[in-house]
XYZ file of C-alpha atoms in Angstrom:
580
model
C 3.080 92.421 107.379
C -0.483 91.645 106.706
C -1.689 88.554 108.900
C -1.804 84.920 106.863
C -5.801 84.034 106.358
C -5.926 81.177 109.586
C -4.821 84.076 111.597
C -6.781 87.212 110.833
C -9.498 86.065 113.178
C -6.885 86.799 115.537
C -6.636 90.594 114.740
C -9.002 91.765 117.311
C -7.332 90.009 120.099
C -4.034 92.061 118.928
C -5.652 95.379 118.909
C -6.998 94.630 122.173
C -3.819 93.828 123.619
C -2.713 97.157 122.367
C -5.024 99.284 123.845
C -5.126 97.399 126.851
C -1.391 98.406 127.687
C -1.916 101.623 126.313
C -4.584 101.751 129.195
C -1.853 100.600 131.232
C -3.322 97.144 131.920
C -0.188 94.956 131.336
C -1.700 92.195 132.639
C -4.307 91.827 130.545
C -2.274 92.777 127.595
C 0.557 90.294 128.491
C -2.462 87.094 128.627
C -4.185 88.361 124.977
C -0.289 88.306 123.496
C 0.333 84.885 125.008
C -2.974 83.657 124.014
C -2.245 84.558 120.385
C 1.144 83.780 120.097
C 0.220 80.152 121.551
C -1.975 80.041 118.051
C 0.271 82.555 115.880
C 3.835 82.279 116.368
C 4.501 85.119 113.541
C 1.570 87.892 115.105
C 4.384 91.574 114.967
C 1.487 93.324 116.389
C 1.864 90.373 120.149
C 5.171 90.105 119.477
C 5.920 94.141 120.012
C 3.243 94.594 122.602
C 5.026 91.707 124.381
C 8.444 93.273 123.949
C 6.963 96.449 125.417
C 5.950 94.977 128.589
C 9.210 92.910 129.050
C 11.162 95.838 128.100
C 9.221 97.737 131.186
C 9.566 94.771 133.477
C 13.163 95.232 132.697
C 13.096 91.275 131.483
C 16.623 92.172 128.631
C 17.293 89.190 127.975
C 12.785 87.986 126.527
C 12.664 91.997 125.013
C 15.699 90.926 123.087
C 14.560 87.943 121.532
C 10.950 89.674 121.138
C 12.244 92.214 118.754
C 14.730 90.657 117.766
C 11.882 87.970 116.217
C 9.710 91.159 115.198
C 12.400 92.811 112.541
C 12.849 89.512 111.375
C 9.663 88.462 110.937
C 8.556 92.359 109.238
C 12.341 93.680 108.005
C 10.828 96.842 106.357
C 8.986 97.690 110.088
C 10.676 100.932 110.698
C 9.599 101.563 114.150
C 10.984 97.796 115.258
C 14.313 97.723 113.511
C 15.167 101.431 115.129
C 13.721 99.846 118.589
C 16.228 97.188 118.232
C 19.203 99.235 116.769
C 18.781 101.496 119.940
C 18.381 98.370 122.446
C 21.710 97.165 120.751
C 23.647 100.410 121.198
C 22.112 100.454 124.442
C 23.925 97.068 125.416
C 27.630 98.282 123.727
C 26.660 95.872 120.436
C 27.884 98.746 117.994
C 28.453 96.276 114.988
C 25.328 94.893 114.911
C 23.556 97.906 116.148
C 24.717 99.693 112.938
C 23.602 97.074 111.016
C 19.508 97.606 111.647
C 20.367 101.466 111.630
C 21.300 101.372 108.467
C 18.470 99.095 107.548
C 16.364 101.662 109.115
C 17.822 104.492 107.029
C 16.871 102.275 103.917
C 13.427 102.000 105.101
C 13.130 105.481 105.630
C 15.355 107.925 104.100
C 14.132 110.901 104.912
C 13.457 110.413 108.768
C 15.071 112.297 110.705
C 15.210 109.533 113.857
C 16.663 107.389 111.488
C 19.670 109.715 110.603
C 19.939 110.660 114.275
C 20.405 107.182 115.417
C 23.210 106.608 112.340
C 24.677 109.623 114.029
C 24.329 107.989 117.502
C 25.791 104.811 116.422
C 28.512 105.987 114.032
C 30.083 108.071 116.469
C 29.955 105.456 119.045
C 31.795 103.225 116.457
C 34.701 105.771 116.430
C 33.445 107.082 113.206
C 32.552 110.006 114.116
C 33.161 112.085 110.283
C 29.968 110.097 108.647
C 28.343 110.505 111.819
C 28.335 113.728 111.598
C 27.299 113.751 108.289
C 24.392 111.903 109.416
C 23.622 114.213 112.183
C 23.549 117.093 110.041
C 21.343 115.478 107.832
C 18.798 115.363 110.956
C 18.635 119.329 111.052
C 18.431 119.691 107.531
C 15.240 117.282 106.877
C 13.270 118.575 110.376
C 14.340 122.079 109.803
C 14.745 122.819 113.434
C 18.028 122.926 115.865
C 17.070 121.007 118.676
C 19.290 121.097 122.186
C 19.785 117.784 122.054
C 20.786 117.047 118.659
C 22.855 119.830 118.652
C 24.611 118.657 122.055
C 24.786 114.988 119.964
C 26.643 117.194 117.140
C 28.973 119.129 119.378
C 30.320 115.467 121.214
C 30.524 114.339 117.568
C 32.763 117.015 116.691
C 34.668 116.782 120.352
C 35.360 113.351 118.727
C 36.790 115.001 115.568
C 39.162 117.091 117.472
C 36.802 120.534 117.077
C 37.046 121.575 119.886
C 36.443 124.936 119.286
C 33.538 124.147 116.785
C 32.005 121.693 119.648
C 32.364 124.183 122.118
C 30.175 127.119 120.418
C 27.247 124.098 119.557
C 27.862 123.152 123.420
C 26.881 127.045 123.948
C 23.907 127.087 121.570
C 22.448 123.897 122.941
C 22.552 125.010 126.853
C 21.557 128.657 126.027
C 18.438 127.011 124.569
C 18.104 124.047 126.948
C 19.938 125.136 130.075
C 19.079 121.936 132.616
C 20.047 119.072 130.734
C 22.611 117.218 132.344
C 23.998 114.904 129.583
C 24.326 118.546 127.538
C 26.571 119.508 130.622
C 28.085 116.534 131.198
C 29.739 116.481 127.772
C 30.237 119.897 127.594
C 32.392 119.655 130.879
C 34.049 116.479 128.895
C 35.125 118.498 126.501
C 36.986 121.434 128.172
C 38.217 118.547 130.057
C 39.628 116.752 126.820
C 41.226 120.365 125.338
C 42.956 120.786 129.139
C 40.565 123.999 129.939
C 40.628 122.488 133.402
C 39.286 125.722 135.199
C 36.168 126.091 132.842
C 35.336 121.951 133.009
C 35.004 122.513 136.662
C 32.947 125.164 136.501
C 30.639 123.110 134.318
C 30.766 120.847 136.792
C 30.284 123.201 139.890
C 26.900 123.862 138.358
C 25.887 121.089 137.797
C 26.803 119.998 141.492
C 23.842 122.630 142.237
C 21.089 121.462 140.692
C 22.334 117.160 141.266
C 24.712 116.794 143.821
C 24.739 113.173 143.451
C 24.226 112.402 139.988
C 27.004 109.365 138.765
C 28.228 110.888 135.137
C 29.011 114.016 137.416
C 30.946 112.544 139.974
C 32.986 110.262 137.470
C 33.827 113.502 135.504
C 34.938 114.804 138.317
C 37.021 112.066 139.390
C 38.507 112.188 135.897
C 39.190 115.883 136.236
C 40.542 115.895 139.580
C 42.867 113.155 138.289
C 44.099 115.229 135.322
C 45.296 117.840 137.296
C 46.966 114.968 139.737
C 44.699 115.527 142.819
C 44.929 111.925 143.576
C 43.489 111.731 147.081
C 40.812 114.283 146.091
C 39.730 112.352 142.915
C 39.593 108.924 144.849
C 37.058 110.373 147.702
C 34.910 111.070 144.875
C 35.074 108.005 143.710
C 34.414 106.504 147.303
C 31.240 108.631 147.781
C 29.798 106.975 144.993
C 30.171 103.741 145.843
C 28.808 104.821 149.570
C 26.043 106.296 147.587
C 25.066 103.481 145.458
C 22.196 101.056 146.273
C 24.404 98.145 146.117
C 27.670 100.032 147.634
C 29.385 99.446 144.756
C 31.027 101.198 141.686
C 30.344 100.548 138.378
C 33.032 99.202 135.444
C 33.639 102.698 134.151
C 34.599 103.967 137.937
C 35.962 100.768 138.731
C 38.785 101.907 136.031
C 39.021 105.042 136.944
C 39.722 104.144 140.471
C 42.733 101.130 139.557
C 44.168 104.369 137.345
C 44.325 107.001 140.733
C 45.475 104.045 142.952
C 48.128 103.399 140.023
C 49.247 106.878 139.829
C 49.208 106.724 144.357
C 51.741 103.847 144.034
C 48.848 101.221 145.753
C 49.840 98.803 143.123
C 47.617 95.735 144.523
C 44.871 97.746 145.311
C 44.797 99.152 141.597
C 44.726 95.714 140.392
C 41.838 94.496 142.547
C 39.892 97.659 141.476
C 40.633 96.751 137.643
C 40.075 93.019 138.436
C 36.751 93.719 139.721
C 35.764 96.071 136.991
C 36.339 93.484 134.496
C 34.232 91.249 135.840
C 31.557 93.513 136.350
C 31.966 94.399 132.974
C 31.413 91.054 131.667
C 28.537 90.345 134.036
C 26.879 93.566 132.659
C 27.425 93.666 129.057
C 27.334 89.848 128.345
C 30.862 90.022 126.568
C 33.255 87.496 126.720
C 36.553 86.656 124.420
C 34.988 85.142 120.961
C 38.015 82.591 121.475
C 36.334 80.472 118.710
C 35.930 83.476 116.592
C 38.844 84.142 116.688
C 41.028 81.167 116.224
C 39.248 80.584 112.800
C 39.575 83.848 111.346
C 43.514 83.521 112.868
C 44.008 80.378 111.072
C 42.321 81.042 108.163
C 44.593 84.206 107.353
C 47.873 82.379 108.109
C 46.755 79.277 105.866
C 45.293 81.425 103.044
C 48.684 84.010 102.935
C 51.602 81.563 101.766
C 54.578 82.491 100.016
C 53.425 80.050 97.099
C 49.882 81.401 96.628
C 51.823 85.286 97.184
C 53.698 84.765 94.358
C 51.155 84.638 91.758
C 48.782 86.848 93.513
C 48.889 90.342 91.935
C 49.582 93.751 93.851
C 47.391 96.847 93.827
C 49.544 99.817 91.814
C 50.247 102.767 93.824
C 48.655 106.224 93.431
C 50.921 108.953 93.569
C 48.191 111.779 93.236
C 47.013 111.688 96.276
C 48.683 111.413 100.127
C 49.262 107.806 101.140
C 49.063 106.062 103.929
C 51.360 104.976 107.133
C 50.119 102.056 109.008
C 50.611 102.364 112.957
C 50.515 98.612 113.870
C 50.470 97.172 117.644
C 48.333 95.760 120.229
C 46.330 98.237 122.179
C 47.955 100.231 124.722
C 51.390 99.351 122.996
C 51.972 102.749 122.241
C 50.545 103.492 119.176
C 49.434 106.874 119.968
C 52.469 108.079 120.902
C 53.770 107.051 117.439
C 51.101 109.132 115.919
C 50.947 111.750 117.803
C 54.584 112.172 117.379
C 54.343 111.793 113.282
C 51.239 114.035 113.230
C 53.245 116.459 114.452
C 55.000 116.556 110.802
C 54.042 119.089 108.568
C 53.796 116.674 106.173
C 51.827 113.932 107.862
C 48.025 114.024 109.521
C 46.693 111.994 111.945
C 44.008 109.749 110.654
C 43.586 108.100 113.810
C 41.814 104.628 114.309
C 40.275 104.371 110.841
C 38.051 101.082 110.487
C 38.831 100.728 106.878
C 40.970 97.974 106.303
C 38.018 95.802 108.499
C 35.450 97.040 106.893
C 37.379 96.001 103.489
C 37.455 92.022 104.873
C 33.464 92.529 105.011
C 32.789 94.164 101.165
C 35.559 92.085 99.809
C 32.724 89.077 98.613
C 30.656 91.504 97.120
C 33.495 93.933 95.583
C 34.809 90.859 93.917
C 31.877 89.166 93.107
C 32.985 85.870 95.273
C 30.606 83.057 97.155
C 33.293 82.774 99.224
C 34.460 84.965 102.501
C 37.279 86.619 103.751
C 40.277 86.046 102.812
C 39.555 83.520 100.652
C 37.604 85.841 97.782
C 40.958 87.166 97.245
C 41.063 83.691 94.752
C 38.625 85.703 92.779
C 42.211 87.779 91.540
C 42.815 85.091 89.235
C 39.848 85.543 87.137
C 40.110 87.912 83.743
C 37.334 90.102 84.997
C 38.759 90.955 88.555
C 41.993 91.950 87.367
C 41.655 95.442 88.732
C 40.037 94.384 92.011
C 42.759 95.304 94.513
C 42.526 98.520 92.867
C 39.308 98.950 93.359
C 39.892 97.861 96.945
C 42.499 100.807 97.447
C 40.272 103.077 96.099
C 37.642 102.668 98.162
C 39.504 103.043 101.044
C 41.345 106.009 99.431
C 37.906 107.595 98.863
C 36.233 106.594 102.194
C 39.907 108.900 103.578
C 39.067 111.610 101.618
C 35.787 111.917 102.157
C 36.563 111.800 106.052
C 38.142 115.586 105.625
C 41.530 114.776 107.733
C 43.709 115.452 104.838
C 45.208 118.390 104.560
C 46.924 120.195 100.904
C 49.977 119.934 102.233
C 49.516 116.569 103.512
C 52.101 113.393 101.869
C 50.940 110.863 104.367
C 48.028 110.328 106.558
C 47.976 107.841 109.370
C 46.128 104.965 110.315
C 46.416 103.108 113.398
C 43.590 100.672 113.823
C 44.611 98.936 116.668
C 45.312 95.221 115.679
C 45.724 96.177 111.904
C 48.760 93.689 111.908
C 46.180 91.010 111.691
C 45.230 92.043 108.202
C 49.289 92.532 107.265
C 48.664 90.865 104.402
C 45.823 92.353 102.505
C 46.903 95.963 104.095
C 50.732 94.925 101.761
C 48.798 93.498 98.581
C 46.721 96.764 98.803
C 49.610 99.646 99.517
C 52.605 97.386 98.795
C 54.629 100.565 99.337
C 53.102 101.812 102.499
C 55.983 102.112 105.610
C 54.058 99.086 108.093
C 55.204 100.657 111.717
C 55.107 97.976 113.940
C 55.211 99.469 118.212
C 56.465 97.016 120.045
C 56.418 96.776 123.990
C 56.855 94.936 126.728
C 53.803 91.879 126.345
C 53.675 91.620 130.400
C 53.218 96.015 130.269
C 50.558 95.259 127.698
C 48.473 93.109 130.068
C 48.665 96.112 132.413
C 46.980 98.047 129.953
C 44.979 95.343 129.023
C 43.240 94.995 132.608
C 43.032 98.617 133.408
C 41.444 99.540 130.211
C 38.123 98.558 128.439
C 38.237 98.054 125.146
C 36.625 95.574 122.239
C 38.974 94.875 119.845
C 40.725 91.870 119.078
C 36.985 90.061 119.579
C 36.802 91.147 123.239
C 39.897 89.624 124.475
C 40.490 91.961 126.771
C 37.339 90.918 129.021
C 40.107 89.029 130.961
C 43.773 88.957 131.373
C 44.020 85.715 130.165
C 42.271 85.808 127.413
C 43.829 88.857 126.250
C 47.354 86.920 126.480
C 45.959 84.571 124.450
C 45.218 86.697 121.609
C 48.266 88.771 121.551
C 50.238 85.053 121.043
C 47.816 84.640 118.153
C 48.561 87.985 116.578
C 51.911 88.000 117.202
C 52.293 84.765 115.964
C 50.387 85.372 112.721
C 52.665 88.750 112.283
C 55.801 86.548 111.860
C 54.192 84.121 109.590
C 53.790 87.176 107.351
C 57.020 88.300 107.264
C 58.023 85.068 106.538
C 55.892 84.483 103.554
C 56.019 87.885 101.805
C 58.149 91.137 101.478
C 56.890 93.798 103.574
C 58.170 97.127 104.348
C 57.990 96.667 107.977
C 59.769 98.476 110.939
C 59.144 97.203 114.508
C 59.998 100.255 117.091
C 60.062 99.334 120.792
C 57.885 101.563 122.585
C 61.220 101.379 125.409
C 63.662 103.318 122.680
C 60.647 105.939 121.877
C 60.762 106.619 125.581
C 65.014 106.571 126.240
C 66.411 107.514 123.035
C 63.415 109.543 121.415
C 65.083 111.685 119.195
C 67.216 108.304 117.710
C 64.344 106.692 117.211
C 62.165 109.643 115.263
C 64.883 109.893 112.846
C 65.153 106.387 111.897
C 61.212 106.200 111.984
C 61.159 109.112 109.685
C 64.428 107.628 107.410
C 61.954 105.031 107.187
C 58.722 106.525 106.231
C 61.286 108.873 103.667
C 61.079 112.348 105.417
C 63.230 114.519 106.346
C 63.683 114.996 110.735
C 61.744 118.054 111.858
C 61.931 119.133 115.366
C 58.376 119.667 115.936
C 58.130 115.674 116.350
C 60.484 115.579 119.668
C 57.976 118.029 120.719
C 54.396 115.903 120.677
C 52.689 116.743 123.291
C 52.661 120.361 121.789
C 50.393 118.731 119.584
C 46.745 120.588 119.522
C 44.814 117.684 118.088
C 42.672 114.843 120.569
C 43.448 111.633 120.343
C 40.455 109.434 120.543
C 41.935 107.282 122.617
C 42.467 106.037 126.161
C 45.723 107.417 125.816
C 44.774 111.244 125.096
C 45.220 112.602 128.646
C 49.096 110.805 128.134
C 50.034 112.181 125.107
C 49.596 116.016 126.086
C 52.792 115.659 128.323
C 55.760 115.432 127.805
C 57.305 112.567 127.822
C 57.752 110.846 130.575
C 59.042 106.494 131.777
C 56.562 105.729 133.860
C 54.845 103.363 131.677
C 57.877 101.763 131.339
C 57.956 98.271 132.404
C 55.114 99.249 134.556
C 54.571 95.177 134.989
C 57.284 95.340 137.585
C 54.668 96.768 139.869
C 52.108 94.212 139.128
C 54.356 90.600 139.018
C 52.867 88.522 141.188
C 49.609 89.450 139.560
C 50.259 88.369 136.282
C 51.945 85.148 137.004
C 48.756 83.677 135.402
C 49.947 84.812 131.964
C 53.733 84.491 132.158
C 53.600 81.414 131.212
C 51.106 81.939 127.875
C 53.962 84.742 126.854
C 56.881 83.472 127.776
C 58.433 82.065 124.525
C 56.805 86.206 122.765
C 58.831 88.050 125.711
C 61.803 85.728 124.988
C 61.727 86.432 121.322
C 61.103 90.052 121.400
C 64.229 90.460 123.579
C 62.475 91.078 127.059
C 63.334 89.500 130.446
C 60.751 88.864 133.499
C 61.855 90.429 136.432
């Protein structure tokens, strides 16, 4: 951005700045920014040099605003927006981190750091086919196969399920790079992930050679030794590192892990106080809180917008019967959704699509894809008009395509799943899009939910589950806007109690696959036989059989949630639970 005429007098000043902290004299470089800025609000060239040396001074909170001001101020500045995409990924904001990514893969489309950060981000977002896309794109424009990248590549295609594919890259990248540890680190992830216990530890016992005390390490190894149920061993692990910290404490991450050993021990309170206290480290850390707000309008919007009246002159999408079609996996997280499709996967006629962002990212092109001013849901009004006749069509398709192009189908595939977690909250555009599709519903236990909730760190559902209230609160609000659905339009909806899956498994396949309209194979009573990773906080689960310990797991935790019982009380009624 070339400086405005009253300010190019200050030009020197900038340069000087920037060779003064080049020099390493910050604080002569900090007073030249300030002094221009005082005159020039707009000056990049401060502006970036400032953001340097709060960045270095470890000031988050002033770098964020500085370059956050800099890509506005200069939105083609390539360097700046991929300074602020990484600073954003850094901090856990994926959505908007992708955002100035792709920005910076408009700006330059045939940079190499700007595909490798797509690939960064996208995989991060649970996207991991298009990252990898990305990430290929990197070796093919700088012609070279560097560790790193390669290491980015393999976890990319961990994330797919590769394992084997992951595993040679894994190979390739240490044989050329031997003594870096986040190449290790995920290495040993991955053998950990495909249950190649033995060869994860040895990962691991090298790298205990060369940094005894290094955190990812230990918290692998925590993770490890609690996969092959060496409780006691996995939780002095996890006590060393908080002995070895500065502040004697563990972070979020082994916060977690430690609630999950002291849940498998049986130390029920102690669990909760370790996932109580991760939470709120968590939320100290990373900023996040429930976007309560958020999320009440978007709530209310969709339940005022989807009424039987306006349903009935609202047109459907036609269905395509050329290519495999899709079963929604509805619930909460942690209500057992992964079971469901681990145990359909395991159909020879269905594949596991996993926790495709489709559907959401449909509620952001919607405007644009139907030429509307107005938002989500309300551009669906733009159905009406002569010219957008064929605009749920155009909807499926897209997310039809994006599938395909994803490379989980397979030719003998009929069905594909998706189970977004929290897809019920878009039940109605998911049944105007694939008015056919079978809608599977997993119900459990709300007050076993909030113990999944706490123990587990995830974002959806706009963060509620930064608290245990807050994450009560939300599930009433889904749950809530899930019956207002099915009482305002036909769906082909099944609710399946996560309970039955667990007592009466083979009763409940059948009528899931009646349902869905194939016939019972045996292969789905046996799930855990299952060779592909779930991306999940459920993976380690699903490769066992299966087992009732999750059951009504609140029982353990009672007193603990007494804070929520009342928020779900009239829910745990409804869905035929008791509190006891």
């Amino acid at each position: 951005m070339p400086p405005a005429e009253s300010s190019r007098h200050l030009m020197p000043l900038v340069e000087r700045a920037v060779t003064a902290h080049r020099q390493g004299a910050t604080e002569t470089a900090e007073r030249l920014c300030l002094d221009v800025l005082e005159l020039a609000p707009d000056r990049p060239g401060a502006l970036t040099v400032l953001y340097q040396i709060r960045k270095d001074q470890g000031n988050h909170t002033a770098a964020e605003a500085l370059i956050r001001r800099v890509v506005s101020l200069d939105p083609n500045n390539f360097a700046a927006t991929n300074e602020f995409a990484l600073l954003l990924l850094g901090k856990g904001a994926i959505q908007e981190a992708e955002v100035q990514a792709r920005n910076a893969v408009r700006i330059a489309p045939q940079n190499p750091q700007a595909h490798n950060l797509m690939g960064m981000i996208l995989t991060e977002a649970q996207r991991p086919p298009v990252g990898e896309f990305h990430y290929r794109k990197v070796i093919e424009l700088s012609g070279n196969r560097d560790p790193i990248l390669l290491a980015n590549l393999a976890w990319n295609l961990k994330n797919q399920g590769r394992m084997e594919e992951g595993r040679t890259l894994y190979q390739e990248s240490v044989a050329a790079a031997p003594d870096i540890r986040q190449t290790l680190l995920g290495w040993a992830r991955l053998e950990e992930a495909d249950r190649k216990f033995e060869a994860a530890g040895e990962i691991l016992d090298k790298m205990e050679a060369k940094w005894p005390n290094d955190p990812g390490l230990l918290l692998s190894r925590a993770v490890l030794l609690g996969r092959m149920k060496r409780y006691d061993d996995a939780l002095a692990v996890l006590d060393d590192m908080a002995k070895q910290a500065s502040n004697g404490r563990l972070g979020p991450n082994e916060l977690a892990e430690k609630g999950r050993l002291l849940d498998q021990m049986g130390r029920y309170d102690d669990a909760f106080a370790a996932f109580e206290e991760g939470k709120k480290l968590s939320r100290e850390l990373s900023g996040n809180a429930y976007l309560d707000g958020a999320a009440e309008n978007l709530l209310n919007r969709l339940g005022g917008f989807f009424t039987a009246g306006r349903l009935q002159t609202l047109p459907r999408a036609s269905v395509r019967t050329d290519v495999p079609q899709p079963i929604f996996v509805l619930g909460f997280p942690r209500s057992g959704t992964t079971l469901m499709e681990q145990t359909l996967s395991a159909h020879p006629r269905i594949v596991a699509g996993d926790e495709l962002p489709l559907i959401n990212d449909l509620t952001g092109l919607m405007p644009r894809m139907l030429n509307s001013p107005l938002g989500y849901p309300e551009a669906l009004a733009e159905l009406w008009m002569g010219d957008q006749r064929a605009g749920l069509d155009n909807l499926r398709d897209y997310y039809l395509q994006k599938v395909a192009q994803m490379g989980i189908l397979t030719p003998e595939a009929a069905w594909f799943t998706d189970k977004m977690p929290l897809n019920e909250t878009h039940l109605g555009l998911i049944a105007l899009l694939f008015p056919d599709a079978p809608l599977i519903h997993v119900i459990r236990h709300p007050l076993d939910i909030m113990v999944s909730a706490i123990s587990n760190h995830f974002t959806h559902g706009f963060f509620c589950a930064s608290a245990l209230e807050t994450a009560a609160k939300h599930y009433v609000r889904v749950m809530d806007l899930v019956q207002k659905y099915r009482a305002e339009m036909a769906l082909r909806y099944l609710p399946v109690r996560y309970e039955d899956m667990v007592t009466d498994q083979e009763a409940t396949v059948r009528s899931v696959l009646d349902f869905v309209g194939e016939p019972f194979d045996p292969k789905c009573l046996q799930f855990h036989e299952n060779q592909r990773y779930a991306r999940t906080a459920s993976y380690a689960q699903v490769t066992e059989r299966l087992y009732d310990r999750s059951r009504f797991r609140y029982r353990h935790y009672r007193k603990h949630l007494e804070p929520v019982i009342p928020i779900l009380q009239s829910h745990i009624e409804r869905l035929g639970y008791t509190v006891e």
